[in-house]
Coordinates of C-alpha atoms in Angstrom, one line a residue:
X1 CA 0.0 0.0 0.0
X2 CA 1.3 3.4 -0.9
X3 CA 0.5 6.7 1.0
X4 CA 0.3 9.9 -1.1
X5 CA 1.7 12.7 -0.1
X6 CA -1.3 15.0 1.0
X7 CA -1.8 18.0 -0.6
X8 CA -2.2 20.7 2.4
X9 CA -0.1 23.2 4.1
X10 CA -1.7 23.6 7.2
X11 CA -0.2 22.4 10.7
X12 CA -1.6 18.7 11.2
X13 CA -2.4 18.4 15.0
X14 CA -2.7 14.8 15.6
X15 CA -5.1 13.5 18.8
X16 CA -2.8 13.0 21.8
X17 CA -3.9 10.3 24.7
X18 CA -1.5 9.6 27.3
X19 CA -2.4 5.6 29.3
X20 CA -1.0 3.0 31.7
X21 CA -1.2 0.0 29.6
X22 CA -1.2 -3.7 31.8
X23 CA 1.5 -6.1 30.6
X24 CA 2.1 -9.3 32.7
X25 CA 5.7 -7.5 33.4
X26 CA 4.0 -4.2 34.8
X27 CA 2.5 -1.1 33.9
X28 CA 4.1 1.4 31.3
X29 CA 3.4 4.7 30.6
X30 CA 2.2 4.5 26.5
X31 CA 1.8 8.1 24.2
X32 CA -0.1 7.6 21.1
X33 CA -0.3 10.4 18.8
X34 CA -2.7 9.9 16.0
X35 CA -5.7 6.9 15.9
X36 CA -4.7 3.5 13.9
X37 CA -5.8 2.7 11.2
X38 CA -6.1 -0.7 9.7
X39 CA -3.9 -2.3 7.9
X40 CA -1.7 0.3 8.1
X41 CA 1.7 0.7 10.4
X42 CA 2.2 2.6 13.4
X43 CA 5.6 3.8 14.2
X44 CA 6.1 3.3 18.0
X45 CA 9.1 4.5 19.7
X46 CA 11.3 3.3 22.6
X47 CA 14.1 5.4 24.0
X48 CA 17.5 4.8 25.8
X49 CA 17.9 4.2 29.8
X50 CA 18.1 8.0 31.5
X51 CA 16.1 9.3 28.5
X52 CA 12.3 9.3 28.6
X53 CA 10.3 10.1 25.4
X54 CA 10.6 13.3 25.6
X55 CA 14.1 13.9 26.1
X56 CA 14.9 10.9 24.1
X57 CA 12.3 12.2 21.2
X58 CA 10.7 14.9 21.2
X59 CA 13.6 17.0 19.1
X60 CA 13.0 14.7 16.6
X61 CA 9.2 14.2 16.8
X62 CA 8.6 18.4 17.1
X63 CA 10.6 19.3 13.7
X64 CA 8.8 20.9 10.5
X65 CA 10.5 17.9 8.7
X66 CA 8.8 15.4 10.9
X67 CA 5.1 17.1 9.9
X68 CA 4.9 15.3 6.2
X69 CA 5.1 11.2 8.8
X70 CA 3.3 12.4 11.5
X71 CA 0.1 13.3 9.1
X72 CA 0.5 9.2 7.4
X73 CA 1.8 7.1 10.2
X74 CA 0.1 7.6 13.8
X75 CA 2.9 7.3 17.0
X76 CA 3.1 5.5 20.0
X77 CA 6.1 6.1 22.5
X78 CA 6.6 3.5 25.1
X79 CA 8.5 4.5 28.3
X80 CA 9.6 1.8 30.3
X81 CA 7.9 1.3 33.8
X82 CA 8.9 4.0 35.9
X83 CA 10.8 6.3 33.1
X84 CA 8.1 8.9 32.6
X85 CA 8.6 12.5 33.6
X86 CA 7.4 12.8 37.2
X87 CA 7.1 8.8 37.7
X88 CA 6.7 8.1 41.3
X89 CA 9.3 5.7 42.9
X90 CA 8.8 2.4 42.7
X91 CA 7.9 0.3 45.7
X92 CA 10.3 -1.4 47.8
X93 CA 11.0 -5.3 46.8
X94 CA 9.5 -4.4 42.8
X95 CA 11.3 -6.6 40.7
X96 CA 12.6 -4.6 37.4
X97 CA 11.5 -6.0 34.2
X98 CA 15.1 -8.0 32.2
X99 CA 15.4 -6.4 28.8
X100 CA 13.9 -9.7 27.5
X101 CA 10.8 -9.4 29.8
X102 CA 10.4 -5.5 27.8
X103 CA 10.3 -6.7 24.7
X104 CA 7.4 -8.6 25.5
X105 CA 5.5 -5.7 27.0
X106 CA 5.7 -4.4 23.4
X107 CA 2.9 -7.2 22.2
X108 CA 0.1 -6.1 24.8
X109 CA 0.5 -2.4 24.0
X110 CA -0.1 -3.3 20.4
X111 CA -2.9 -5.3 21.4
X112 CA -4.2 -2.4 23.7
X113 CA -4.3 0.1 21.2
X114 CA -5.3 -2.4 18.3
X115 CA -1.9 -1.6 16.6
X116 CA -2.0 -3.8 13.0
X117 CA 1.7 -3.4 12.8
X118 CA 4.7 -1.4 13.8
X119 CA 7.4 0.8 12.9
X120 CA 10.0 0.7 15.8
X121 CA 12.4 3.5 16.1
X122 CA 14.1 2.2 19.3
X123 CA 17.5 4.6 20.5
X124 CA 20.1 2.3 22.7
X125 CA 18.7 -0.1 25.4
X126 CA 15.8 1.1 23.5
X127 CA 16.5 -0.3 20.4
X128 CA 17.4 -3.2 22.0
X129 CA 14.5 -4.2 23.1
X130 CA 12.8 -3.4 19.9
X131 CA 15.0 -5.8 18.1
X132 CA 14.3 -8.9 20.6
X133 CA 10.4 -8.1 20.2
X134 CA 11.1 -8.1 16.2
X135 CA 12.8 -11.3 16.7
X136 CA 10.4 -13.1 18.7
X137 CA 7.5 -11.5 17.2
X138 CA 8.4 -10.9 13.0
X139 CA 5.1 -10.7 11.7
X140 CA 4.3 -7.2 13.9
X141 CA 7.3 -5.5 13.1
X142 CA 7.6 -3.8 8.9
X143 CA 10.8 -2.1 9.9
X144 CA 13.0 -1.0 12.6
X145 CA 15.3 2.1 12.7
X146 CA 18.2 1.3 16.0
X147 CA 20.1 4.0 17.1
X148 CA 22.8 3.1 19.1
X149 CA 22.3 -0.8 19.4
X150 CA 24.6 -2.8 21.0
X151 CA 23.5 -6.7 20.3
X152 CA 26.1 -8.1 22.4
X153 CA 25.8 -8.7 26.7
X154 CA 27.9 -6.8 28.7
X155 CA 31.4 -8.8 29.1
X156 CA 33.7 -9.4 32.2
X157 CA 35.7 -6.0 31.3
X158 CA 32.7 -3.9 31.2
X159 CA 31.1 -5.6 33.9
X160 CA 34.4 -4.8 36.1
X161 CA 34.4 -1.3 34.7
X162 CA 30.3 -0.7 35.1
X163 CA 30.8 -1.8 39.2
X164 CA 33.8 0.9 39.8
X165 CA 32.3 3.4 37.8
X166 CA 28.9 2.9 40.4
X167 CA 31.3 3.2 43.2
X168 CA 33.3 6.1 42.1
X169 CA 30.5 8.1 39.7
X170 CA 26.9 9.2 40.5
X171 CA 24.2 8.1 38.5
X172 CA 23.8 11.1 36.4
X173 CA 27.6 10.6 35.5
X174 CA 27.0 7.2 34.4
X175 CA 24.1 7.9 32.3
X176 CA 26.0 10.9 30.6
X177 CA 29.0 8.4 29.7
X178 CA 26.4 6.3 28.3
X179 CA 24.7 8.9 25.9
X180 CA 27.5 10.7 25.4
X181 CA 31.0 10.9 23.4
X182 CA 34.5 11.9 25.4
X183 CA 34.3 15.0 22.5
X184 CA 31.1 16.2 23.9
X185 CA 31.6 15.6 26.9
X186 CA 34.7 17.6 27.1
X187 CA 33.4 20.5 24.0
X188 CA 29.7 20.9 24.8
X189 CA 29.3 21.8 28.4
X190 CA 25.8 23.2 27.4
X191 CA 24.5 20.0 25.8
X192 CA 25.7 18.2 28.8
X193 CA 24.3 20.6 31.6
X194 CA 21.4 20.1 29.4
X195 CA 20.8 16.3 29.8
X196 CA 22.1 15.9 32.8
X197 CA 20.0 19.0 34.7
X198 CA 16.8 16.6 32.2
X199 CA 18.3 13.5 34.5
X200 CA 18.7 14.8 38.0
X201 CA 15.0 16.6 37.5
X202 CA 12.3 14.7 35.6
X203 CA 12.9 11.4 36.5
X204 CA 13.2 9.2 39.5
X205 CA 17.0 8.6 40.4
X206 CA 15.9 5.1 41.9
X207 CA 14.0 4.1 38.9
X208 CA 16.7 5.0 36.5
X209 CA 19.3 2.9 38.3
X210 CA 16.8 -0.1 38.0
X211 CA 16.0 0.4 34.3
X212 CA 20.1 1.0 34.4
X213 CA 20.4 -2.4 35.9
X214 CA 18.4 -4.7 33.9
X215 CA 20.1 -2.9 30.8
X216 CA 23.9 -3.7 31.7
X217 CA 22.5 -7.5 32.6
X218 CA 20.8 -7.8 29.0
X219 CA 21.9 -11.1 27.1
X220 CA 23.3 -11.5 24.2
X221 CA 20.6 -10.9 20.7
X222 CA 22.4 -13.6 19.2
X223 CA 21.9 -12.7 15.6
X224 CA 23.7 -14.3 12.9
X225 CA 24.3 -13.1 9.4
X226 CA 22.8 -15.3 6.9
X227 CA 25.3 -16.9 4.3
X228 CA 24.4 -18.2 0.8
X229 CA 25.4 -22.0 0.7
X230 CA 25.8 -21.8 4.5
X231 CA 23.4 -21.6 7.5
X232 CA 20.6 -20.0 5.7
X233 CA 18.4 -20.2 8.5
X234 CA 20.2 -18.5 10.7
X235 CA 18.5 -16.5 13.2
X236 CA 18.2 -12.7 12.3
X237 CA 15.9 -9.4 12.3
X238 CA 13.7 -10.5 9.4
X239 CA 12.4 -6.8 8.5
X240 CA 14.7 -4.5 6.7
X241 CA 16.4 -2.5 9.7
X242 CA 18.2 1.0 9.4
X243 CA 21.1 1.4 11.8
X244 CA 21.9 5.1 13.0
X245 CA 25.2 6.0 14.8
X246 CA 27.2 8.8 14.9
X247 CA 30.9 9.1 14.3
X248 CA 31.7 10.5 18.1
X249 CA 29.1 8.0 19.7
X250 CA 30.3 5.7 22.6
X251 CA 27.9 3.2 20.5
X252 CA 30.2 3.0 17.5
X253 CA 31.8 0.1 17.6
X254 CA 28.4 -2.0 18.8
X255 CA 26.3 -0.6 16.2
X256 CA 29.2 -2.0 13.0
X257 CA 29.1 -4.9 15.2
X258 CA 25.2 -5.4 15.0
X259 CA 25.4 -4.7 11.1
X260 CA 28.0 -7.5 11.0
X261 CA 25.8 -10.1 12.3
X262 CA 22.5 -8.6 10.0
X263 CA 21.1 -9.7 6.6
X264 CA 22.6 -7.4 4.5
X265 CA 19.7 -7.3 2.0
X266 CA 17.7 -6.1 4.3
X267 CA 20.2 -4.1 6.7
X268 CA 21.0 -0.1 6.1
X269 CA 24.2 1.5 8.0
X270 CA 24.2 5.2 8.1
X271 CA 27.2 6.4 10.1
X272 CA 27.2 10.2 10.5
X273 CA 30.2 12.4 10.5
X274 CA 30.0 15.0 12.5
X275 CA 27.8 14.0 15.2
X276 CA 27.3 12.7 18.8
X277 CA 25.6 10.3 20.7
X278 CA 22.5 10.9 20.0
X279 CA 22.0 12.1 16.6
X280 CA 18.0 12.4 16.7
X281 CA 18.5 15.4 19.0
X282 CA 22.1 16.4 17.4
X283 CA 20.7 16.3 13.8
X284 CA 17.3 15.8 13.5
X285 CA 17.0 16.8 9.9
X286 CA 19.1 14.7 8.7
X287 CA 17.9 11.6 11.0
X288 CA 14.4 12.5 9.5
X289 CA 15.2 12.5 5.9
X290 CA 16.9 9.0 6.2
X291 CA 13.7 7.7 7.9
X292 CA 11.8 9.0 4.9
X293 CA 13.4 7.2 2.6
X294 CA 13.6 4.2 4.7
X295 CA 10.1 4.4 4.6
X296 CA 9.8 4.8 1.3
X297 CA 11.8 1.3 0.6
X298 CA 8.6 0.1 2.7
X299 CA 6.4 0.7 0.5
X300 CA 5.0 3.5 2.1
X301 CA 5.4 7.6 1.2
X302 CA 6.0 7.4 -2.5
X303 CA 5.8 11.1 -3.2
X304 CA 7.3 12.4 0.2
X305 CA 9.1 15.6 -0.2
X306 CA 13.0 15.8 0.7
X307 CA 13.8 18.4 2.5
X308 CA 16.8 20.1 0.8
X309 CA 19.0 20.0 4.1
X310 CA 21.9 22.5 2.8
X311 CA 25.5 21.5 2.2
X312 CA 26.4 20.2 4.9
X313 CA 24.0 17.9 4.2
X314 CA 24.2 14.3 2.5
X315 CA 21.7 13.1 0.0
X316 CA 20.3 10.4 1.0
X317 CA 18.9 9.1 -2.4
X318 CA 20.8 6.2 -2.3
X319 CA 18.7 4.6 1.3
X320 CA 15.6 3.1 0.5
X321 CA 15.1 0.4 2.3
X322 CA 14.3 -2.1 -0.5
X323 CA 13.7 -5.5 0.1
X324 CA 15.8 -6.3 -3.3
X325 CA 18.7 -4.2 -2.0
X326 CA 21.2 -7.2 -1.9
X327 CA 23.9 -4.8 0.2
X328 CA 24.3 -3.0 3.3
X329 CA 25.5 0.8 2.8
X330 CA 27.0 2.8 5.1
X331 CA 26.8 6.4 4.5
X332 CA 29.0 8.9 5.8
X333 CA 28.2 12.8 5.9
X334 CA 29.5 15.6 4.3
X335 CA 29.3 15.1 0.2
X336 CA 26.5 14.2 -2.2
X337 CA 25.9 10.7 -3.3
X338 CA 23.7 9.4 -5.4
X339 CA 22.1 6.5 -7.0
X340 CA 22.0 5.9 -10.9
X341 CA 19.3 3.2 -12.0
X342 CA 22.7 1.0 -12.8
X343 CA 23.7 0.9 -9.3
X344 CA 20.8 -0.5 -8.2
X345 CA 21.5 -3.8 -10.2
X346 CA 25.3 -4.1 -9.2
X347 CA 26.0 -7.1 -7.6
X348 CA 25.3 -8.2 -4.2
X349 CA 27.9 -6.9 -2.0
X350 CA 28.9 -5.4 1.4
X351 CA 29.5 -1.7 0.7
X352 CA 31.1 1.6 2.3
X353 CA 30.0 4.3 0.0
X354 CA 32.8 7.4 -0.3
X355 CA 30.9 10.4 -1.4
X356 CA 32.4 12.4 -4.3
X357 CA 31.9 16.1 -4.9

């Protein structure tokens, strides 16, 4: 099914509802922008531990860009038990939800809201848990776009390092080295006072160690790339995934890793130059054109305008999301690149696209 681009320049207010939804792991605190329709996908959102959805989203969410998908696709955040802004503490002896236990909260708040299928756009041990519940549960999920996923559990190293860093940092410390670069750290004091001010006065501290918690003790994904001739069954994200990292992010090196273990005809790396830790708040426009176009390789937003994001910008004709893409690209900022009609029938092959002027 295709959605045409409607023709109106007026503000589209969608219908806002804010609602506890029951899961057999506990309440969570569910946003849905827009009503469902049938047949017809719902992006829902999960963010990263010390984020909630609005300091995790709402930069992203609240851009002119983001206008043309909020008037076709309705949105549901999902803010893990106890995240919300003002979320009272939880009770003494409350068991926190594993990361594997999230992902299957996901199902009843599709079920809740009568959800056909979903959309995820999951940042860190958000995306995460979006990929397990695309894992276990394929035939909800169209797409997914992870930023910052790591796949893999936390080893012996980082364990070690994650216990003296609780003894020696507070929790807001933590959570900043988690979202955050050593080059933003260091350059951007105002970003940082930012988030952490967000941390230390929206949410529960006690909550946001338990989320904290249950993310460092996460097990492995264990995905495995498919190979032709080999294990062809191998277990993987079935639905064609975009991967979003940037260049100064402490998630670099897990998000390459989770595209090494992907399908590649179905997996997207964009890598952007440039940028921080968490690039839907660092670069929103550019975050949002890459979703359009993911979008459109869904099938969905056939006539979508592109935003013409200035120089700095890349052009991201060359991510669609296709199902017959038989490569992974990764994408780097800073120069134009685009797709002839003969690239798209190149050979099947892993590749790092250098821009040219």
């Amino acid at each position: 099914m295709v959605l045409e681009e409607m023709e109106c320049d007026s503000v589209y207010e969608p219908h806002i509802t804010e609602e506890h939804v029951e899961s057999y792991y506990g309440k969570v605190h569910c946003i849905m922008m827009g009503t469902p329709k049938a047949n017809h996908p719902v992006i829902l959102t999960f963010h990263d531990v010390g984020l909630n959805y609005k300091s995790c989203f709402e930069t992203l969410f609240k851009h002119e860009d983001m206008r043309e998908i909020i008037r076709h696709f309705p949105i549901c955040h999902v803010e893990a038990p106890g995240q919300q802004e003002g979320a009272k503490t939880l009770h003494t002896g409350h068991t926190y939800p594993t990361m594997d236990q999230l992902s299957e909260v996901i199902p009843a708040v599709i079920k809740h809201f009568g959800l056909p299928r979903v959309i995820g756009v999951g940042v860190g041990a958000g995306a995460y848990i979006l990929a397990k519940f695309a894992l276990n549960h394929p035939d909800m999920v169209d797409g997914l776009v992870l930023i910052n996923i790591n796949p893999s559990a936390e080893g012996l190293i980082d364990s070690v390092t994650s216990k003296i860093t609780e003894w020696t940092h507070t929790l807001p410390d933590t959570l900043i080295s988690h979202l955050f670069g050593k080059v933003e750290i260091l350059n951007n004091h105002d970003l940082i006072a930012t988030y952490r001010h967000l941390i230390t006065t929206t949410m529960d501290e006690y909550n946001v160690s338990e989320f904290l918690h249950s993310y460092n003790h996460r097990h492995p994904l264990e995905v495995e790339r498919p190979i032709p001739g080999g294990n062809i069954n191998a277990r993987t994200l079935k639905c064609s995934t975009l991967l979003v990292v940037g260049d100064n992010s402490p998630a670099v090196e897990a998000v390459v890793d989770c595209n090494s273990k992907l399908d590649p005809t179905k997996t997207t790396l964009l890598k952007m130059a440039d940028c921080g830790g968490l690039p839907q708040a660092d670069q929103p426009a550019k975050v949002i054109e890459a979703i359009k176009y993911f979008i459109q390789g869904l099938g969905y937003l056939s006539s979508a305008s592109m935003t013409r994001l200035g120089s700095r910008t890349t052009s991201f004709s060359s991510i669609d999301g296709s199902r017959s893409r038989a490569h992974t690209n990764e994408l780097q900022r800073g120069r134009t690149y685009s797709h002839s009609a003969e690239d798209k029938h190149r050979p099947s092959h892993t590749s790092t696209m250098e821009h040219t002027s």
